[in-house]
Amino acid sequence: MTVHVLAIITAKPGKRAELLKNFQANVPNVHAEDGCIEYVATVDAEGAGSSQTRFGEDSFVVVEKWASLAALEAHAASPHMAAYAARTKDLIASRSIHVLSPV
């Protein structure tokens, strides 16, 4: 069964662009993983109106879709994700990861 992930990442003030640059550099590695269906960084859409709840200028949301929970677990344990974490640890203020199953 597929799993979906929403990872809400908040950079330290003024560091989102640098963090996103590091994220984008790692995307090809993630897309090459077995079971990766979708892996993309997203930011608040402009002009979405008053019904939108914004994440803010320092945040972005990673939208992920994986073929299985095992594929997601392998992703989390991959060497390129460990390297990414080491490169970006001083840029991140907080992160919240939500793993979801379709109903």
Short mmCIF file of C-alpha atoms in Angstrom, two decimals:
data_model
loop_
_atom_site.label_atom_id
_atom_site.label_comp_id
_atom_site.label_asym_id
_atom_site.label_seq_id
_atom_site.Cartn_x
_atom_site.Cartn_y
_atom_site.Cartn_z
CA MET A 1 0.00 0.00 0.00
CA THR A 2 1.27 3.47 -0.83
CA VAL A 3 2.12 5.97 1.86
CA HIS A 4 2.09 9.73 1.65
CA VAL A 5 4.34 12.06 3.61
CA LEU A 6 4.00 15.74 4.39
CA ALA A 7 7.22 17.06 5.87
CA ILE A 8 6.85 20.62 7.15
CA ILE A 9 10.29 22.20 7.34
CA THR A 10 10.96 25.58 8.93
CA ALA A 11 14.34 27.10 8.23
CA LYS A 12 16.13 29.42 10.59
CA PRO A 13 15.23 33.03 9.71
CA GLY A 14 16.57 34.00 6.30
CA LYS A 15 17.91 30.49 5.55
CA ARG A 16 15.05 29.00 3.48
CA ALA A 17 16.70 29.69 0.09
CA GLU A 18 19.94 28.01 1.19
CA LEU A 19 18.05 25.08 2.65
CA LEU A 20 15.97 24.68 -0.52
CA LYS A 21 19.15 24.75 -2.64
CA ASN A 22 20.50 21.82 -0.62
CA PHE A 23 17.14 20.05 -0.87
CA GLN A 24 16.98 20.44 -4.67
CA ALA A 25 20.53 19.12 -5.03
CA ASN A 26 19.43 15.91 -3.28
CA VAL A 27 16.19 15.41 -5.25
CA PRO A 28 17.77 13.35 -8.09
CA ASN A 29 19.15 10.91 -5.50
CA VAL A 30 15.70 10.50 -3.96
CA HIS A 31 13.93 10.15 -7.31
CA ALA A 32 16.34 7.29 -8.14
CA GLU A 33 15.30 5.32 -5.05
CA ASP A 34 13.13 2.23 -5.46
CA GLY A 35 9.55 3.07 -4.54
CA CYS A 36 9.77 6.85 -4.86
CA ILE A 37 6.66 8.06 -6.68
CA GLU A 38 6.74 11.75 -5.75
CA TYR A 39 9.16 13.96 -3.84
CA VAL A 40 8.82 17.71 -4.25
CA ALA A 41 9.29 20.85 -2.16
CA THR A 42 6.36 23.26 -2.15
CA VAL A 43 5.83 26.78 -0.75
CA ASP A 44 2.78 28.94 -0.10
CA ALA A 45 0.91 29.72 -3.32
CA GLU A 46 0.48 33.40 -4.05
CA GLY A 47 -3.02 34.75 -4.66
CA ALA A 48 -4.80 31.79 -3.06
CA GLY A 49 -7.16 34.07 -1.16
CA SER A 50 -8.21 34.45 2.43
CA SER A 51 -9.07 30.79 2.96
CA GLN A 52 -5.39 29.85 2.77
CA THR A 53 -3.44 29.18 5.95
CA ARG A 54 0.11 30.13 5.10
CA PHE A 55 3.17 28.27 6.36
CA GLY A 56 5.27 31.43 6.12
CA GLU A 57 8.40 32.80 4.49
CA ASP A 58 10.80 30.50 6.35
CA SER A 59 8.90 27.27 5.71
CA PHE A 60 8.34 24.77 2.93
CA VAL A 61 6.45 21.51 2.72
CA VAL A 62 7.87 18.37 1.14
CA VAL A 63 5.13 16.33 -0.53
CA GLU A 64 6.11 12.70 -0.89
CA LYS A 65 4.48 9.53 -2.15
CA TRP A 66 6.10 6.13 -1.69
CA ALA A 67 5.14 2.72 -3.06
CA SER A 68 5.30 1.20 0.44
CA LEU A 69 6.25 1.87 4.03
CA ALA A 70 9.35 -0.26 3.45
CA ALA A 71 10.42 2.06 0.60
CA LEU A 72 9.97 5.08 2.89
CA GLU A 73 12.01 3.40 5.62
CA ALA A 74 14.80 2.63 3.15
CA HIS A 75 14.71 6.27 2.03
CA ALA A 76 15.08 7.49 5.61
CA ALA A 77 18.08 5.19 6.13
CA SER A 78 19.84 6.01 2.85
CA PRO A 79 23.37 7.44 2.86
CA HIS A 80 22.36 10.48 0.77
CA MET A 81 19.68 11.41 3.31
CA ALA A 82 22.22 11.13 6.13
CA ALA A 83 24.56 13.41 4.16
CA TYR A 84 21.71 15.86 3.48
CA ALA A 85 20.82 15.93 7.18
CA ALA A 86 24.43 16.65 8.11
CA ARG A 87 24.68 19.48 5.53
CA THR A 88 21.44 21.15 6.62
CA LYS A 89 21.23 20.62 10.38
CA ASP A 90 22.37 24.17 11.14
CA LEU A 91 19.81 25.65 8.72
CA ILE A 92 16.69 24.03 10.19
CA ALA A 93 14.69 25.56 13.03
CA SER A 94 12.08 22.77 13.14
CA ARG A 95 10.50 20.00 11.17
CA SER A 96 7.35 17.96 11.45
CA ILE A 97 6.88 14.76 9.46
CA HIS A 98 3.43 13.30 8.87
CA VAL A 99 3.20 9.78 7.39
CA LEU A 100 -0.28 9.12 6.00
CA SER A 101 -2.17 6.20 4.51
CA PRO A 102 -4.90 6.59 1.89
CA VAL A 103 -8.39 5.49 2.92
#
